[in-house]
Amino acid sequence: MKDHFTELLQAYHDNELPDWQVEQLEDHLSKCQHCQAELTELQALSTLLHSVQPMIQTSNPAEFAKKLIRLLPQRPAAPIWQRSLKLGWQLSPLAMMLVLVFAQTSVLVNNLIIGVNLLGGIPVEETLSQLGANLSPGIALTIPDHANSFFGSIGVGSLFGFDISFNLTLPAFTSLLALSWLAGWWISQRQNDTKNEPSNKDG
Amino acid sequence: MKGKTYLALATYTSIEVEQSLIERAKKGDRHAYGELIVKHRQAVVNVVYRLCGDSQLAEDMAQEAFIRAWQKLPDFKPYAPFRYWVYRIATNATLDVLRREKDMLDLDEVRVATKSAGLEESASQAESTRQVHQAIRSLPPASRSVLVLREFEGLTYQEIADTLEIPLGTVMSRLSYAREKLRQSLAHLLEEK
């Protein structure tokens, strides 16, 4: 019971009690000497604590700020999600290059094996079934009709049996991405330089 | 002329102006951040001083808090006042240091600090000041920070809960504990009053 009133008295002392409880507590206080003494002690403690001198200003706030500004890093760090996004963006050309290298290597190796086998007289269908047709997972390997012979496979529109447009599109896309990345990086560097100019002047 | 100055000051202290300063600082404007520092520096120093009882440490921790706040500024959400946010950073930084140093500052150092802080105080008042500081510093850090924010900064329970990111019930229990401990350790001074 005592604890209950102590909590309430504390909230009352801190002006944190709702009105309906204030009325109830004041009614109780008028009758209870123990709670009156408790409240008086709380008030006395607050008075004692406030009698302690606050911190004296040891340096001029403007001087403090000026000194501190010089210690600040170049600019506030971006939020974590922004930093992750930026890192992902910066690494995207590399990822694309890896995909490109993997795809090209798979296709070249695949078609080289097919070409060698064709020279040896083994039918394409049989070779593919032997290889399990899984040398380049995720890439649909289609053999054009004219690829039934090794020399036919390097005919117009294809390279070792693979569509040339695909071979050109991927590098072009990767190059564009790399270029846009470079442009973005250059612009952000320019913006940083512009932002830092005024503060540098102030030294 | 004076009226205009007061008007300018009132405008300066408005929430909108502070929001605009924060937005500018978020974009890297050091001047805007400097204005925020000038505005809140003393309050932050005071909070830290109440926590540690050392004026030099209070200055250093306030500086550290403002540097950390600058670095974390893009993550600041204006749900609570900027000052309370810096309080949290300053409180955490100070409690970290105090935990590391484990009361490295002995009583003599506290005595020097309090004397230099109040040259005009009488000897007995300086002594009671020292005892109050000692009593506050002997509290567990968690209760101490709640007490300082309530008693000296006048934050409401909800504001303390938001600032320290603890439940409202924990604020009340820590405050109750801190006051009970202080009443015990400062009983002789309370009787004098």
PDB file of C-alpha atoms in Angstrom, chain B residues 52-192:
ATOM      1  CA  CYS B  52      29.606  13.014 -14.288  1.00  0.00           C
ATOM      2  CA  GLY B  53      30.262  16.000 -12.009  1.00  0.00           C
ATOM      3  CA  ASP B  54      33.319  17.019 -13.986  1.00  0.00           C
ATOM      4  CA  SER B  55      33.358  20.236 -15.981  1.00  0.00           C
ATOM      5  CA  GLN B  56      36.171  19.242 -18.356  1.00  0.00           C
ATOM      6  CA  LEU B  57      34.607  15.871 -19.085  1.00  0.00           C
ATOM      7  CA  ALA B  58      31.276  17.620 -19.641  1.00  0.00           C
ATOM      8  CA  GLU B  59      32.850  19.860 -22.302  1.00  0.00           C
ATOM      9  CA  ASP B  60      34.572  16.927 -23.967  1.00  0.00           C
ATOM     10  CA  MET B  61      31.460  14.769 -23.956  1.00  0.00           C
ATOM     11  CA  ALA B  62      29.326  17.588 -25.335  1.00  0.00           C
ATOM     12  CA  GLN B  63      31.813  17.951 -28.153  1.00  0.00           C
ATOM     13  CA  GLU B  64      31.797  14.216 -28.758  1.00  0.00           C
ATOM     14  CA  ALA B  65      27.987  14.177 -28.718  1.00  0.00           C
ATOM     15  CA  PHE B  66      27.753  16.927 -31.344  1.00  0.00           C
ATOM     16  CA  ILE B  67      30.262  15.153 -33.594  1.00  0.00           C
ATOM     17  CA  ARG B  68      28.319  11.876 -33.284  1.00  0.00           C
ATOM     18  CA  ALA B  69      25.068  13.726 -33.883  1.00  0.00           C
ATOM     19  CA  TRP B  70      26.521  15.237 -37.078  1.00  0.00           C
ATOM     20  CA  GLN B  71      27.485  11.801 -38.327  1.00  0.00           C
ATOM     21  CA  LYS B  72      24.066  10.352 -37.484  1.00  0.00           C
ATOM     22  CA  LEU B  73      22.118  13.391 -38.616  1.00  0.00           C
ATOM     23  CA  PRO B  74      20.727  11.823 -41.838  1.00  0.00           C
ATOM     24  CA  ASP B  75      19.073   9.192 -39.605  1.00  0.00           C
ATOM     25  CA  PHE B  76      17.445  11.816 -37.332  1.00  0.00           C
ATOM     26  CA  LYS B  77      13.659  11.786 -37.484  1.00  0.00           C
ATOM     27  CA  PRO B  78      11.976  14.918 -36.177  1.00  0.00           C
ATOM     28  CA  TYR B  79       9.482  13.032 -33.970  1.00  0.00           C
ATOM     29  CA  ALA B  80      11.168  14.460 -30.884  1.00  0.00           C
ATOM     30  CA  PRO B  81      13.052  17.739 -30.399  1.00  0.00           C
ATOM     31  CA  PHE B  82      16.593  17.816 -31.690  1.00  0.00           C
ATOM     32  CA  ARG B  83      17.856  18.683 -28.190  1.00  0.00           C
ATOM     33  CA  TYR B  84      16.475  15.473 -26.695  1.00  0.00           C
ATOM     34  CA  TRP B  85      18.093  13.478 -29.458  1.00  0.00           C
ATOM     35  CA  VAL B  86      21.482  15.037 -28.652  1.00  0.00           C
ATOM     36  CA  TYR B  87      20.797  14.396 -24.945  1.00  0.00           C
ATOM     37  CA  ARG B  88      20.475  10.701 -25.719  1.00  0.00           C
ATOM     38  CA  ILE B  89      23.735  10.665 -27.668  1.00  0.00           C
ATOM     39  CA  ALA B  90      25.509  12.665 -24.955  1.00  0.00           C
ATOM     40  CA  THR B  91      24.073  10.504 -22.162  1.00  0.00           C
ATOM     41  CA  ASN B  92      25.102   7.267 -23.856  1.00  0.00           C
ATOM     42  CA  ALA B  93      28.584   8.601 -24.650  1.00  0.00           C
ATOM     43  CA  THR B  94      29.071   9.806 -21.073  1.00  0.00           C
ATOM     44  CA  LEU B  95      27.825   6.604 -19.485  1.00  0.00           C
ATOM     45  CA  ASP B  96      30.147   4.638 -21.781  1.00  0.00           C
ATOM     46  CA  VAL B  97      33.095   6.689 -20.613  1.00  0.00           C
ATOM     47  CA  LEU B  98      32.071   6.431 -16.969  1.00  0.00           C
ATOM     48  CA  ARG B  99      31.659   2.678 -17.237  1.00  0.00           C
ATOM     49  CA  ARG B 100      35.080   2.387 -18.873  1.00  0.00           C
ATOM     50  CA  GLU B 101      36.806   4.571 -16.380  1.00  0.00           C
ATOM     51  CA  LYS B 102      34.782   3.049 -13.531  1.00  0.00           C
ATOM     52  CA  ASP B 103      34.741   6.125 -11.381  1.00  0.00           C
ATOM     53  CA  MET B 104      38.316   7.029 -12.225  1.00  0.00           C
ATOM     54  CA  LEU B 105      37.605  10.534 -10.971  1.00  0.00           C
ATOM     55  CA  ASP B 106      37.990  10.403  -7.261  1.00  0.00           C
ATOM     56  CA  LEU B 107      36.342  12.655  -4.758  1.00  0.00           C
ATOM     57  CA  ASP B 108      39.206  15.153  -4.749  1.00  0.00           C
ATOM     58  CA  GLU B 109      38.719  15.782  -8.435  1.00  0.00           C
ATOM     59  CA  VAL B 110      35.018  16.312  -7.910  1.00  0.00           C
ATOM     60  CA  ARG B 111      35.818  18.703  -5.127  1.00  0.00           C
ATOM     61  CA  VAL B 112      38.114  20.726  -7.416  1.00  0.00           C
ATOM     62  CA  ALA B 113      35.474  20.755 -10.117  1.00  0.00           C
ATOM     63  CA  THR B 114      32.736  21.996  -7.832  1.00  0.00           C
ATOM     64  CA  LYS B 115      34.932  24.621  -6.247  1.00  0.00           C
ATOM     65  CA  SER B 116      35.961  26.027  -9.590  1.00  0.00           C
ATOM     66  CA  ALA B 117      32.325  26.007 -10.646  1.00  0.00           C
ATOM     67  CA  GLY B 118      31.205  28.132  -7.746  1.00  0.00           C
ATOM     68  CA  LEU B 119      33.836  30.532  -6.548  1.00  0.00           C
ATOM     69  CA  GLU B 120      31.326  32.632  -4.647  1.00  0.00           C
ATOM     70  CA  GLU B 121      29.776  29.738  -2.796  1.00  0.00           C
ATOM     71  CA  SER B 122      30.356  29.544   0.903  1.00  0.00           C
ATOM     72  CA  ALA B 123      32.418  26.635   2.224  1.00  0.00           C
ATOM     73  CA  SER B 124      29.390  24.813   3.609  1.00  0.00           C
ATOM     74  CA  GLN B 125      27.447  25.258   0.412  1.00  0.00           C
ATOM     75  CA  ALA B 126      30.401  23.951  -1.565  1.00  0.00           C
ATOM     76  CA  GLU B 127      30.518  20.961   0.739  1.00  0.00           C
ATOM     77  CA  SER B 128      26.830  20.210   0.312  1.00  0.00           C
ATOM     78  CA  THR B 129      27.243  20.629  -3.448  1.00  0.00           C
ATOM     79  CA  ARG B 130      30.059  18.108  -3.365  1.00  0.00           C
ATOM     80  CA  GLN B 131      27.935  15.683  -1.377  1.00  0.00           C
ATOM     81  CA  VAL B 132      25.011  16.030  -3.759  1.00  0.00           C
ATOM     82  CA  HIS B 133      27.321  15.371  -6.723  1.00  0.00           C
ATOM     83  CA  GLN B 134      28.775  12.384  -4.966  1.00  0.00           C
ATOM     84  CA  ALA B 135      25.321  11.014  -4.166  1.00  0.00           C
ATOM     85  CA  ILE B 136      24.197  11.442  -7.782  1.00  0.00           C
ATOM     86  CA  ARG B 137      27.351   9.815  -9.095  1.00  0.00           C
ATOM     87  CA  SER B 138      26.907   6.851  -6.774  1.00  0.00           C
ATOM     88  CA  LEU B 139      23.584   6.025  -8.454  1.00  0.00           C
ATOM     89  CA  PRO B 140      23.531   3.319 -11.118  1.00  0.00           C
ATOM     90  CA  PRO B 141      24.006   4.956 -14.555  1.00  0.00           C
ATOM     91  CA  ALA B 142      20.533   3.976 -15.789  1.00  0.00           C
ATOM     92  CA  SER B 143      18.761   5.597 -12.820  1.00  0.00           C
ATOM     93  CA  ARG B 144      21.144   8.561 -12.853  1.00  0.00           C
ATOM     94  CA  SER B 145      20.321   9.504 -16.428  1.00  0.00           C
ATOM     95  CA  VAL B 146      16.562   9.336 -15.745  1.00  0.00           C
ATOM     96  CA  LEU B 147      16.944  11.490 -12.631  1.00  0.00           C
ATOM     97  CA  VAL B 148      19.064  14.109 -14.395  1.00  0.00           C
ATOM     98  CA  LEU B 149      16.644  14.434 -17.297  1.00  0.00           C
ATOM     99  CA  ARG B 150      13.661  14.761 -14.944  1.00  0.00           C
ATOM    100  CA  GLU B 151      15.043  16.901 -12.133  1.00  0.00           C
ATOM    101  CA  PHE B 152      17.424  19.171 -13.993  1.00  0.00           C
ATOM    102  CA  GLU B 153      16.095  19.272 -17.523  1.00  0.00           C
ATOM    103  CA  GLY B 154      12.412  19.008 -16.612  1.00  0.00           C
ATOM    104  CA  LEU B 155      11.542  16.394 -19.234  1.00  0.00           C
ATOM    105  CA  THR B 156       8.207  14.611 -18.844  1.00  0.00           C
ATOM    106  CA  TYR B 157       8.117  10.858 -18.247  1.00  0.00           C
ATOM    107  CA  GLN B 158       7.134  10.284 -21.869  1.00  0.00           C
ATOM    108  CA  GLU B 159       9.933  12.511 -23.147  1.00  0.00           C
ATOM    109  CA  ILE B 160      12.456  10.641 -21.002  1.00  0.00           C
ATOM    110  CA  ALA B 161      11.111   7.327 -22.287  1.00  0.00           C
ATOM    111  CA  ASP B 162      11.488   8.567 -25.876  1.00  0.00           C
ATOM    112  CA  THR B 163      14.908  10.082 -25.268  1.00  0.00           C
ATOM    113  CA  LEU B 164      16.424   7.035 -23.600  1.00  0.00           C
ATOM    114  CA  GLU B 165      14.293   4.571 -25.603  1.00  0.00           C
ATOM    115  CA  ILE B 166      12.968   2.769 -22.536  1.00  0.00           C
ATOM    116  CA  PRO B 167       9.374   1.934 -21.486  1.00  0.00           C
ATOM    117  CA  LEU B 168       7.374   4.471 -19.488  1.00  0.00           C
ATOM    118  CA  GLY B 169       7.096   2.078 -16.530  1.00  0.00           C
ATOM    119  CA  THR B 170      10.881   1.745 -16.440  1.00  0.00           C
ATOM    120  CA  VAL B 171      11.220   5.528 -16.283  1.00  0.00           C
ATOM    121  CA  MET B 172       8.954   5.642 -13.232  1.00  0.00           C
ATOM    122  CA  SER B 173      10.628   2.762 -11.438  1.00  0.00           C
ATOM    123  CA  ARG B 174      14.146   4.082 -12.112  1.00  0.00           C
ATOM    124  CA  LEU B 175      13.161   7.547 -10.958  1.00  0.00           C
ATOM    125  CA  SER B 176      11.568   6.165  -7.828  1.00  0.00           C
ATOM    126  CA  TYR B 177      14.677   4.085  -7.105  1.00  0.00           C
ATOM    127  CA  ALA B 178      17.023   7.035  -7.684  1.00  0.00           C
ATOM    128  CA  ARG B 179      15.030   9.312  -5.400  1.00  0.00           C
ATOM    129  CA  GLU B 180      14.838   6.710  -2.671  1.00  0.00           C
ATOM    130  CA  LYS B 181      18.609   6.213  -2.814  1.00  0.00           C
ATOM    131  CA  LEU B 182      19.228   9.961  -2.741  1.00  0.00           C
ATOM    132  CA  ARG B 183      16.890  10.391   0.203  1.00  0.00           C
ATOM    133  CA  GLN B 184      18.928   7.827   2.077  1.00  0.00           C
ATOM    134  CA  SER B 185      22.365   9.152   1.159  1.00  0.00           C
ATOM    135  CA  LEU B 186      21.433  12.810   1.595  1.00  0.00           C
ATOM    136  CA  ALA B 187      19.271  12.326   4.695  1.00  0.00           C
ATOM    137  CA  HIS B 188      21.505  14.571   6.844  1.00  0.00           C
ATOM    138  CA  LEU B 189      21.291  17.419   4.340  1.00  0.00           C
ATOM    139  CA  LEU B 190      17.548  17.019   4.002  1.00  0.00           C
ATOM    140  CA  GLU B 191      17.159  17.244   7.755  1.00  0.00           C
ATOM    141  CA  GLU B 192      19.141  20.502   7.798  1.00  0.00           C
TER     142      GLU B 192
END
